[in-house]
Amino acid sequence: YYPKESVEVSFLVSCEKGRDLGMYKVREADRKSIGEYCKELSTGSKKLRANKDVNHKKQGVSLTLMPTYLIELVLHTVGYLACAVGISTKFLGVPKDAFGTCIVLSLIH
């Protein structure tokens, strides 16, 4: 693993009445007040639930086009390269550090 410049926290957000999960990342969480943090998370999760997050739409399309037997292998490999090693996998639609420093697995409204 490599040192990060700031703390970024990702939240998995229940979308489409629980049929999908979206991810919202609060960047530079260590430099924000609680109020700023909460406002950003609220705005981002509402955008996901309203299906207005462009990045989430792109990722969903990529996964639906992929054969199911490859999804797990691809997700593990890309996750390792992008998050643990810090290699940019942007050409695959996954930016470097896509998940941030940590992930909160469930955000219920």
mmCIF file of C-alpha atoms in Angstrom:
data_model
loop_
_atom_site.group_PDB
_atom_site.id
_atom_site.type_symbol
_atom_site.label_atom_id
_atom_site.label_comp_id
_atom_site.label_asym_id
_atom_site.label_seq_id
_atom_site.Cartn_x
_atom_site.Cartn_y
_atom_site.Cartn_z
ATOM 1 C CA TYR A 1 0.000 0.000 0.000
ATOM 2 C CA TYR A 2 1.088 3.573 -0.531
ATOM 3 C CA PRO A 3 0.648 6.718 1.601
ATOM 4 C CA LYS A 4 -2.327 8.918 0.760
ATOM 5 C CA GLU A 5 -2.299 12.720 0.695
ATOM 6 C CA SER A 6 -5.706 13.061 2.357
ATOM 7 C CA VAL A 7 -8.541 11.033 3.838
ATOM 8 C CA GLU A 8 -11.314 10.157 1.407
ATOM 9 C CA VAL A 9 -14.337 8.232 2.636
ATOM 10 C CA SER A 10 -16.618 6.332 0.269
ATOM 11 C CA PHE A 11 -20.204 5.489 1.106
ATOM 12 C CA LEU A 12 -22.276 2.779 -0.546
ATOM 13 C CA VAL A 13 -25.772 4.176 -1.012
ATOM 14 C CA SER A 14 -28.889 2.105 -1.577
ATOM 15 C CA CYS A 15 -30.495 3.139 -4.879
ATOM 16 C CA GLU A 16 -33.529 2.122 -6.891
ATOM 17 C CA LYS A 17 -35.412 0.827 -3.835
ATOM 18 C CA GLY A 18 -32.525 -1.464 -2.869
ATOM 19 C CA ARG A 19 -31.980 -2.999 -6.318
ATOM 20 C CA ASP A 20 -28.674 -1.174 -6.835
ATOM 21 C CA LEU A 21 -25.782 0.283 -4.866
ATOM 22 C CA GLY A 22 -24.162 3.565 -5.734
ATOM 23 C CA MET A 23 -20.954 4.958 -4.318
ATOM 24 C CA TYR A 24 -20.341 8.514 -3.206
ATOM 25 C CA LYS A 25 -16.879 9.636 -2.083
ATOM 26 C CA VAL A 26 -16.235 12.575 0.239
ATOM 27 C CA ARG A 27 -12.816 13.907 -0.786
ATOM 28 C CA GLU A 28 -10.454 15.548 1.716
ATOM 29 C CA ALA A 29 -12.730 14.482 4.571
ATOM 30 C CA ASP A 30 -9.949 15.235 7.058
ATOM 31 C CA ARG A 31 -10.003 18.910 6.046
ATOM 32 C CA LYS A 32 -13.766 19.488 6.301
ATOM 33 C CA SER A 33 -16.003 20.480 9.172
ATOM 34 C CA ILE A 34 -18.761 18.088 10.233
ATOM 35 C CA GLY A 35 -21.309 20.435 8.640
ATOM 36 C CA GLU A 36 -19.493 20.509 5.286
ATOM 37 C CA TYR A 37 -19.024 16.742 5.387
ATOM 38 C CA CYS A 38 -22.705 16.046 6.116
ATOM 39 C CA LYS A 39 -23.960 18.514 3.506
ATOM 40 C CA GLU A 40 -21.729 17.019 0.804
ATOM 41 C CA LEU A 41 -22.727 13.461 1.687
ATOM 42 C CA SER A 42 -26.418 14.380 1.700
ATOM 43 C CA THR A 43 -26.182 16.120 -1.689
ATOM 44 C CA GLY A 44 -24.179 13.272 -3.234
ATOM 45 C CA SER A 45 -26.462 10.508 -1.966
ATOM 46 C CA LYS A 46 -29.580 12.372 -3.170
ATOM 47 C CA LYS A 47 -27.984 12.689 -6.611
ATOM 48 C CA LEU A 48 -27.317 8.936 -6.679
ATOM 49 C CA ARG A 49 -30.846 8.056 -5.587
ATOM 50 C CA ALA A 50 -32.298 10.391 -8.245
ATOM 51 C CA ASN A 51 -30.186 8.553 -10.869
ATOM 52 C CA LYS A 52 -28.387 11.798 -11.794
ATOM 53 C CA ASP A 53 -24.822 10.704 -11.059
ATOM 54 C CA VAL A 54 -23.051 10.390 -14.429
ATOM 55 C CA ASN A 55 -20.200 8.200 -13.126
ATOM 56 C CA HIS A 56 -22.604 5.713 -11.566
ATOM 57 C CA LYS A 57 -24.526 5.416 -14.836
ATOM 58 C CA LYS A 58 -21.304 4.704 -16.777
ATOM 59 C CA GLN A 59 -20.171 1.983 -14.372
ATOM 60 C CA GLY A 60 -23.553 0.292 -14.466
ATOM 61 C CA VAL A 61 -23.457 0.054 -18.244
ATOM 62 C CA SER A 62 -19.951 -1.466 -18.209
ATOM 63 C CA LEU A 63 -20.982 -4.217 -15.806
ATOM 64 C CA THR A 64 -24.170 -5.101 -17.664
ATOM 65 C CA LEU A 65 -22.178 -5.662 -20.866
ATOM 66 C CA MET A 66 -19.687 -8.005 -19.165
ATOM 67 C CA PRO A 67 -20.273 -11.774 -18.868
ATOM 68 C CA THR A 68 -21.127 -12.596 -15.252
ATOM 69 C CA TYR A 69 -18.282 -15.112 -14.868
ATOM 70 C CA LEU A 70 -15.762 -12.300 -15.499
ATOM 71 C CA ILE A 71 -17.220 -9.621 -13.230
ATOM 72 C CA GLU A 72 -15.672 -10.884 -9.961
ATOM 73 C CA LEU A 73 -12.219 -11.367 -11.500
ATOM 74 C CA VAL A 74 -12.259 -7.948 -13.159
ATOM 75 C CA LEU A 75 -13.526 -6.146 -10.035
ATOM 76 C CA HIS A 76 -10.888 -7.754 -7.799
ATOM 77 C CA THR A 77 -8.052 -7.078 -10.242
ATOM 78 C CA VAL A 78 -9.053 -3.498 -10.987
ATOM 79 C CA GLY A 79 -9.701 -2.807 -7.292
ATOM 80 C CA TYR A 80 -6.253 -4.100 -6.350
ATOM 81 C CA LEU A 81 -4.476 -2.107 -9.064
ATOM 82 C CA ALA A 82 -6.410 1.128 -8.469
ATOM 83 C CA CYS A 83 -6.666 1.105 -4.678
ATOM 84 C CA ALA A 84 -3.863 -0.975 -3.185
ATOM 85 C CA VAL A 85 -1.096 -0.268 -5.688
ATOM 86 C CA GLY A 86 -2.248 3.171 -6.847
ATOM 87 C CA ILE A 87 -2.044 2.465 -10.573
ATOM 88 C CA SER A 88 -4.435 4.474 -12.711
ATOM 89 C CA THR A 89 -7.051 2.273 -14.343
ATOM 90 C CA LYS A 90 -8.910 5.223 -15.819
ATOM 91 C CA PHE A 91 -8.867 3.559 -19.247
ATOM 92 C CA LEU A 92 -11.190 0.961 -17.684
ATOM 93 C CA GLY A 93 -13.432 3.657 -16.231
ATOM 94 C CA VAL A 94 -11.990 3.381 -12.710
ATOM 95 C CA PRO A 95 -9.934 6.327 -11.465
ATOM 96 C CA LYS A 96 -6.935 5.934 -9.170
ATOM 97 C CA ASP A 97 -8.113 5.531 -5.566
ATOM 98 C CA ALA A 98 -11.693 5.014 -6.695
ATOM 99 C CA PHE A 99 -12.830 3.959 -3.226
ATOM 100 C CA GLY A 100 -10.773 6.369 -1.113
ATOM 101 C CA THR A 101 -9.185 5.578 2.221
ATOM 102 C CA CYS A 102 -12.136 3.622 3.615
ATOM 103 C CA ILE A 103 -15.652 2.526 2.708
ATOM 104 C CA VAL A 104 -18.850 2.761 4.744
ATOM 105 C CA LEU A 105 -20.853 -0.189 3.502
ATOM 106 C CA SER A 106 -24.419 0.865 4.126
ATOM 107 C CA LEU A 107 -26.141 4.232 4.044
ATOM 108 C CA ILE A 108 -29.901 3.997 4.580
ATOM 109 C CA HIS A 109 -32.203 6.972 4.179
#
